Amino acid sequence: NLLFLDYNVKIPFYKNDDDLAINWLEKIGWKKGEKFYCLLIRDNAYLDKEFANENIDWSYHNYRNSNLENYNQAIRWLVNQGIWVIRMGKKVEEKLSILDDRLIDYPFYENRSDFLDTWLFANCNACISTGTGPDLLSGIYGKNILFLNYLPLASIRSDLNSITYPKTLVWKHNHKKFTLEDHLLNVRMTSQEYKKDKIKIIDMTETQILEATKEFYYYNNYTEKDKIMFKKKQHNFWNKLMLHN
């Protein structure tokens, strides 16, 4: 699984590849040197449409989906910082409800392609995702990733430059929120398991997503000196996590 840490698995991009992708970006208003973030929000569309003939019920991991509307404040804030936001996805359920010159709802562009998918994830300045798979491309190319509404937390990526925020889990019988230890000791992999064990799943709010995005943005602009305290907290977290492995 982690072969990319030991081997160079990066797909090489040649000058004509870069020219093709940059030309696409420039046609929609982007200018060379401007930063852009890829945004990937999981829903059911890709699996339901791509594998429509296979008669598979993909609802078993619906708990990993996110409410698109909850990302609006964060998107607006990023574009106000001068960041282009490219909402990624091959097939998605719905369009973004907000418009901005620096916001690209990429799945609805007729000239999107697998090549552009790969190039954008590999060449973005950072990636924000709910943890779906294609975001790994950004990690392989050394980009920072913000994982939001991430479940199960026990599957957190230790091999990527990432910050992770899980959904909130609550025991229905006593209304207590999961602690870190609860997340690590009570792993569920299907929506049915969460329901059977009476665990309520609560998505991050629009405000929580906004604040997490701000933290991520500022982290991306920190100097190494600024990151010392942040990395100390990360070190403490991983020490705690490893006790449960």
mmCIF file of C-alpha atoms in Angstrom:
data_model
loop_
_atom_site.group_PDB
_atom_site.id
_atom_site.type_symbol
_atom_site.label_atom_id
_atom_site.label_comp_id
_atom_site.label_asym_id
_atom_site.label_seq_id
_atom_site.Cartn_x
_atom_site.Cartn_y
_atom_site.Cartn_z
ATOM 1 C CA ASN A 1 0.000 0.000 0.000
ATOM 2 C CA LEU A 2 2.819 2.424 0.847
ATOM 3 C CA LEU A 3 5.141 1.567 -2.038
ATOM 4 C CA PHE A 4 5.141 5.202 -3.146
ATOM 5 C CA LEU A 5 7.251 5.997 -0.057
ATOM 6 C CA ASP A 6 10.044 3.713 -1.267
ATOM 7 C CA TYR A 7 9.709 4.026 -5.028
ATOM 8 C CA ASN A 8 9.128 6.858 -7.458
ATOM 9 C CA VAL A 9 5.604 6.153 -8.678
ATOM 10 C CA LYS A 10 4.896 9.650 -9.930
ATOM 11 C CA ILE A 11 3.501 9.843 -13.440
ATOM 12 C CA PRO A 12 5.896 12.126 -15.322
ATOM 13 C CA PHE A 13 4.436 15.228 -16.925
ATOM 14 C CA TYR A 14 6.208 16.544 -19.993
ATOM 15 C CA LYS A 15 6.213 20.102 -21.279
ATOM 16 C CA ASN A 16 3.373 19.453 -23.714
ATOM 17 C CA ASP A 17 1.327 17.954 -20.824
ATOM 18 C CA ASP A 18 1.901 21.043 -18.690
ATOM 19 C CA ASP A 19 1.128 23.332 -21.620
ATOM 20 C CA LEU A 20 -2.155 21.531 -22.290
ATOM 21 C CA ALA A 21 -3.325 21.759 -18.660
ATOM 22 C CA ILE A 22 -2.135 25.340 -18.165
ATOM 23 C CA ASN A 23 -3.885 26.372 -21.374
ATOM 24 C CA TRP A 24 -7.118 24.850 -20.007
ATOM 25 C CA LEU A 25 -6.740 26.782 -16.756
ATOM 26 C CA GLU A 26 -5.927 30.041 -18.522
ATOM 27 C CA LYS A 27 -9.034 29.735 -20.703
ATOM 28 C CA ILE A 28 -11.207 29.837 -17.575
ATOM 29 C CA GLY A 29 -9.417 32.893 -16.194
ATOM 30 C CA TRP A 30 -6.589 31.487 -14.077
ATOM 31 C CA LYS A 31 -3.241 33.251 -14.416
ATOM 32 C CA LYS A 32 0.161 31.641 -14.071
ATOM 33 C CA GLY A 33 1.427 31.900 -10.516
ATOM 34 C CA GLU A 34 -2.028 31.977 -8.912
ATOM 35 C CA LYS A 35 -2.619 29.257 -6.335
ATOM 36 C CA PHE A 36 -5.350 26.654 -6.663
ATOM 37 C CA TYR A 37 -6.712 24.044 -4.255
ATOM 38 C CA CYS A 38 -8.471 20.851 -5.317
ATOM 39 C CA LEU A 39 -11.665 20.115 -3.368
ATOM 40 C CA LEU A 40 -13.113 16.591 -3.361
ATOM 41 C CA ILE A 41 -16.388 15.902 -1.529
ATOM 42 C CA ARG A 42 -17.660 12.350 -1.470
ATOM 43 C CA ASP A 43 -21.207 11.375 -2.478
ATOM 44 C CA ASN A 44 -22.832 8.282 -4.033
ATOM 45 C CA ALA A 45 -22.763 9.401 -7.658
ATOM 46 C CA TYR A 46 -19.512 7.840 -8.889
ATOM 47 C CA LEU A 47 -20.159 4.314 -7.611
ATOM 48 C CA ASP A 48 -23.873 4.360 -8.450
ATOM 49 C CA LYS A 49 -23.295 5.558 -12.023
ATOM 50 C CA GLU A 50 -19.957 3.913 -12.857
ATOM 51 C CA PHE A 51 -21.097 0.484 -11.642
ATOM 52 C CA ALA A 52 -24.816 0.811 -12.388
ATOM 53 C CA ASN A 53 -24.963 -2.570 -14.149
ATOM 54 C CA GLU A 54 -23.301 -4.543 -11.356
ATOM 55 C CA ASN A 55 -26.303 -4.540 -8.993
ATOM 56 C CA ILE A 56 -24.225 -3.598 -5.936
ATOM 57 C CA ASP A 57 -25.728 -1.758 -2.977
ATOM 58 C CA TRP A 58 -23.103 0.837 -2.131
ATOM 59 C CA SER A 59 -25.084 2.287 0.766
ATOM 60 C CA TYR A 60 -22.949 0.318 3.229
ATOM 61 C CA HIS A 61 -20.464 3.197 3.312
ATOM 62 C CA ASN A 62 -22.807 6.166 2.976
ATOM 63 C CA TYR A 63 -21.476 7.266 6.362
ATOM 64 C CA ARG A 64 -18.445 8.619 4.480
ATOM 65 C CA ASN A 65 -20.534 11.035 2.384
ATOM 66 C CA SER A 66 -20.712 14.766 3.135
ATOM 67 C CA ASN A 67 -23.269 17.540 2.749
ATOM 68 C CA LEU A 68 -22.044 19.725 -0.111
ATOM 69 C CA GLU A 69 -23.689 22.874 1.275
ATOM 70 C CA ASN A 70 -21.573 22.723 4.434
ATOM 71 C CA TYR A 71 -18.483 23.632 2.423
ATOM 72 C CA ASN A 72 -19.802 26.936 1.067
ATOM 73 C CA GLN A 73 -18.355 29.228 3.744
ATOM 74 C CA ALA A 74 -14.928 27.637 3.423
ATOM 75 C CA ILE A 75 -15.005 27.962 -0.359
ATOM 76 C CA ARG A 76 -15.988 31.627 -0.161
ATOM 77 C CA TRP A 77 -13.236 32.293 2.370
ATOM 78 C CA LEU A 78 -10.574 30.641 0.215
ATOM 79 C CA VAL A 79 -11.503 32.557 -2.931
ATOM 80 C CA ASN A 80 -11.430 35.767 -0.873
ATOM 81 C CA GLN A 81 -7.790 34.930 -0.086
ATOM 82 C CA GLY A 82 -7.089 34.779 -3.813
ATOM 83 C CA ILE A 83 -7.117 30.970 -3.965
ATOM 84 C CA TRP A 84 -8.759 29.259 -6.926
ATOM 85 C CA VAL A 85 -10.931 26.338 -5.773
ATOM 86 C CA ILE A 86 -11.454 23.476 -8.216
ATOM 87 C CA ARG A 87 -14.214 21.145 -7.040
ATOM 88 C CA MET A 88 -13.102 17.754 -8.361
ATOM 89 C CA GLY A 89 -14.970 14.585 -9.275
ATOM 90 C CA LYS A 90 -15.746 12.491 -12.321
ATOM 91 C CA LYS A 91 -19.418 12.059 -11.478
ATOM 92 C CA VAL A 92 -21.208 13.939 -8.707
ATOM 93 C CA GLU A 93 -24.791 14.227 -7.514
ATOM 94 C CA GLU A 94 -25.235 18.007 -7.596
ATOM 95 C CA LYS A 95 -23.672 21.301 -8.564
ATOM 96 C CA LEU A 96 -22.268 23.767 -6.080
ATOM 97 C CA SER A 97 -24.875 26.361 -5.148
ATOM 98 C CA ILE A 98 -22.411 29.268 -5.091
ATOM 99 C CA LEU A 99 -20.685 31.050 -7.949
ATOM 100 C CA ASP A 100 -17.380 32.876 -8.103
ATOM 101 C CA ASP A 101 -14.867 33.692 -10.832
ATOM 102 C CA ARG A 102 -12.239 31.681 -8.921
ATOM 103 C CA LEU A 103 -14.499 28.665 -8.327
ATOM 104 C CA ILE A 104 -14.521 25.859 -10.886
ATOM 105 C CA ASP A 105 -17.216 23.174 -10.600
ATOM 106 C CA TYR A 106 -15.052 20.839 -12.664
ATOM 107 C CA PRO A 107 -17.334 17.744 -12.948
ATOM 108 C CA PHE A 108 -19.740 19.806 -15.059
ATOM 109 C CA TYR A 109 -17.143 20.953 -17.601
ATOM 110 C CA GLU A 110 -17.583 19.157 -20.928
ATOM 111 C CA ASN A 111 -13.845 19.099 -21.629
ATOM 112 C CA ARG A 112 -12.832 17.468 -18.347
ATOM 113 C CA SER A 113 -10.637 14.397 -18.800
ATOM 114 C CA ASP A 114 -8.756 11.711 -16.891
ATOM 115 C CA PHE A 115 -5.530 13.486 -17.840
ATOM 116 C CA LEU A 116 -6.735 16.775 -16.328
ATOM 117 C CA ASP A 117 -7.980 14.931 -13.226
ATOM 118 C CA THR A 118 -4.480 13.586 -12.658
ATOM 119 C CA TRP A 119 -2.625 16.787 -13.532
ATOM 120 C CA LEU A 120 -4.769 18.986 -11.279
ATOM 121 C CA PHE A 121 -4.403 16.717 -8.240
ATOM 122 C CA ALA A 122 -0.650 16.461 -8.868
ATOM 123 C CA ASN A 123 -0.039 20.169 -9.450
ATOM 124 C CA CYS A 124 -2.435 21.849 -7.030
ATOM 125 C CA ASN A 125 -1.042 23.894 -4.170
ATOM 126 C CA ALA A 126 -3.068 21.819 -1.697
ATOM 127 C CA CYS A 127 -6.000 19.423 -1.573
ATOM 128 C CA ILE A 128 -9.102 19.353 0.643
ATOM 129 C CA SER A 129 -10.926 16.043 0.658
ATOM 130 C CA THR A 130 -13.258 13.774 2.584
ATOM 131 C CA GLY A 131 -10.973 10.816 1.877
ATOM 132 C CA THR A 132 -12.089 9.120 -1.325
ATOM 133 C CA GLY A 133 -9.033 7.752 -3.120
ATOM 134 C CA PRO A 134 -8.078 10.180 -5.928
ATOM 135 C CA ASP A 135 -6.786 12.605 -3.284
ATOM 136 C CA LEU A 136 -3.875 10.171 -2.827
ATOM 137 C CA LEU A 137 -2.456 11.611 -6.050
ATOM 138 C CA SER A 138 -1.913 14.942 -4.300
ATOM 139 C CA GLY A 139 -0.179 13.122 -1.455
ATOM 140 C CA ILE A 140 2.107 11.204 -3.807
ATOM 141 C CA TYR A 141 3.197 14.499 -5.358
ATOM 142 C CA GLY A 142 3.973 15.944 -1.929
ATOM 143 C CA LYS A 143 0.977 18.253 -1.572
ATOM 144 C CA ASN A 144 -0.596 18.987 1.811
ATOM 145 C CA ILE A 145 -4.060 17.504 2.299
ATOM 146 C CA LEU A 146 -6.888 18.494 4.633
ATOM 147 C CA PHE A 147 -9.213 15.580 5.369
ATOM 148 C CA LEU A 148 -12.650 16.661 6.592
ATOM 149 C CA ASN A 149 -15.530 14.497 7.873
ATOM 150 C CA TYR A 150 -13.101 11.589 7.832
ATOM 151 C CA LEU A 151 -14.314 8.167 9.004
ATOM 152 C CA PRO A 152 -13.300 5.820 10.427
ATOM 153 C CA LEU A 153 -10.656 7.853 12.258
ATOM 154 C CA ALA A 154 -8.655 4.681 12.912
ATOM 155 C CA SER A 155 -7.901 4.655 9.158
ATOM 156 C CA ILE A 156 -6.141 8.029 9.402
ATOM 157 C CA ARG A 157 -3.266 8.399 6.929
ATOM 158 C CA SER A 158 0.169 8.546 8.536
ATOM 159 C CA ASP A 159 2.003 8.481 5.195
ATOM 160 C CA LEU A 160 0.794 11.849 3.892
ATOM 161 C CA ASN A 161 1.355 15.499 4.780
ATOM 162 C CA SER A 162 -2.158 15.884 6.119
ATOM 163 C CA ILE A 163 -4.438 17.352 8.768
ATOM 164 C CA THR A 164 -7.502 15.272 9.636
ATOM 165 C CA TYR A 165 -10.862 16.162 11.173
ATOM 166 C CA PRO A 166 -13.352 13.311 11.729
ATOM 167 C CA LYS A 167 -17.108 13.442 11.904
ATOM 168 C CA THR A 168 -18.513 13.511 15.434
ATOM 169 C CA LEU A 169 -19.752 10.187 16.761
ATOM 170 C CA VAL A 170 -22.209 10.048 19.668
ATOM 171 C CA TRP A 171 -23.421 7.103 21.736
ATOM 172 C CA LYS A 172 -27.199 7.251 21.532
ATOM 173 C CA HIS A 173 -27.767 5.589 24.920
ATOM 174 C CA ASN A 174 -25.981 8.295 26.940
ATOM 175 C CA HIS A 175 -25.480 11.101 24.362
ATOM 176 C CA LYS A 176 -21.720 11.151 24.987
ATOM 177 C CA LYS A 177 -19.422 12.130 22.154
ATOM 178 C CA PHE A 178 -16.637 9.779 21.168
ATOM 179 C CA THR A 179 -13.223 10.534 22.587
ATOM 180 C CA LEU A 180 -10.097 9.722 20.581
ATOM 181 C CA GLU A 181 -9.920 6.404 22.439
ATOM 182 C CA ASP A 182 -13.551 5.666 21.526
ATOM 183 C CA HIS A 183 -12.770 6.280 17.864
ATOM 184 C CA LEU A 184 -9.820 3.904 17.986
ATOM 185 C CA LEU A 185 -11.437 1.139 20.036
ATOM 186 C CA ASN A 186 -14.887 1.168 18.389
ATOM 187 C CA VAL A 187 -14.203 0.992 14.666
ATOM 188 C CA ARG A 188 -17.182 0.489 12.360
ATOM 189 C CA MET A 189 -16.805 -0.047 8.615
ATOM 190 C CA THR A 190 -20.429 -0.010 7.432
ATOM 191 C CA SER A 191 -23.444 2.249 7.878
ATOM 192 C CA GLN A 192 -25.373 -0.770 9.132
ATOM 193 C CA GLU A 193 -22.880 -1.319 11.973
ATOM 194 C CA TYR A 194 -23.211 2.270 13.164
ATOM 195 C CA LYS A 195 -26.998 1.909 13.124
ATOM 196 C CA LYS A 196 -27.000 -1.478 14.849
ATOM 197 C CA ASP A 197 -24.697 -0.278 17.627
ATOM 198 C CA LYS A 198 -26.745 2.901 18.107
ATOM 199 C CA ILE A 199 -24.007 5.347 17.161
ATOM 200 C CA LYS A 200 -25.115 8.704 15.802
ATOM 201 C CA ILE A 201 -22.959 10.228 13.052
ATOM 202 C CA ILE A 202 -22.805 14.030 12.908
ATOM 203 C CA ASP A 203 -21.185 15.877 10.006
ATOM 204 C CA MET A 204 -18.935 18.840 10.651
ATOM 205 C CA THR A 205 -20.899 22.082 10.579
ATOM 206 C CA GLU A 206 -20.290 24.816 8.021
ATOM 207 C CA THR A 207 -18.497 26.837 10.713
ATOM 208 C CA GLN A 208 -16.292 23.910 11.757
ATOM 209 C CA ILE A 209 -15.308 23.277 8.137
ATOM 210 C CA LEU A 210 -14.520 26.973 7.713
ATOM 211 C CA GLU A 211 -12.293 27.052 10.818
ATOM 212 C CA ALA A 212 -10.504 23.853 9.789
ATOM 213 C CA THR A 213 -9.913 25.321 6.324
ATOM 214 C CA LYS A 214 -8.469 28.502 7.827
ATOM 215 C CA GLU A 215 -6.095 26.442 9.988
ATOM 216 C CA PHE A 216 -5.016 24.470 6.923
ATOM 217 C CA TYR A 217 -4.513 27.607 4.820
ATOM 218 C CA TYR A 218 -2.377 29.287 7.469
ATOM 219 C CA TYR A 219 -0.414 26.073 8.054
ATOM 220 C CA ASN A 220 0.412 25.979 4.347
ATOM 221 C CA ASN A 221 1.867 29.480 4.674
ATOM 222 C CA TYR A 222 3.791 28.916 7.922
ATOM 223 C CA THR A 223 7.566 28.971 8.024
ATOM 224 C CA GLU A 224 9.285 25.901 9.465
ATOM 225 C CA LYS A 225 9.801 27.855 12.705
ATOM 226 C CA ASP A 226 6.057 28.557 12.920
ATOM 227 C CA LYS A 227 5.320 24.842 12.503
ATOM 228 C CA ILE A 228 7.322 23.712 15.558
ATOM 229 C CA MET A 229 4.415 23.858 18.039
ATOM 230 C CA PHE A 230 2.017 22.347 15.507
ATOM 231 C CA LYS A 231 4.391 19.442 14.868
ATOM 232 C CA LYS A 232 4.815 18.914 18.610
ATOM 233 C CA LYS A 233 1.046 18.459 18.954
ATOM 234 C CA GLN A 234 1.074 16.082 15.989
ATOM 235 C CA HIS A 235 3.857 14.063 17.617
ATOM 236 C CA ASN A 236 1.826 13.743 20.836
ATOM 237 C CA PHE A 237 -1.211 12.633 18.831
ATOM 238 C CA TRP A 238 0.694 9.904 16.974
ATOM 239 C CA ASN A 239 2.239 8.668 20.228
ATOM 240 C CA LYS A 240 -1.255 8.310 21.654
ATOM 241 C CA LEU A 241 -2.535 6.627 18.511
ATOM 242 C CA MET A 242 0.276 4.071 18.427
ATOM 243 C CA LEU A 243 -0.638 2.884 21.920
ATOM 244 C CA HIS A 244 -3.814 1.405 20.395
ATOM 245 C CA ASN A 245 -2.072 -0.449 17.580
#
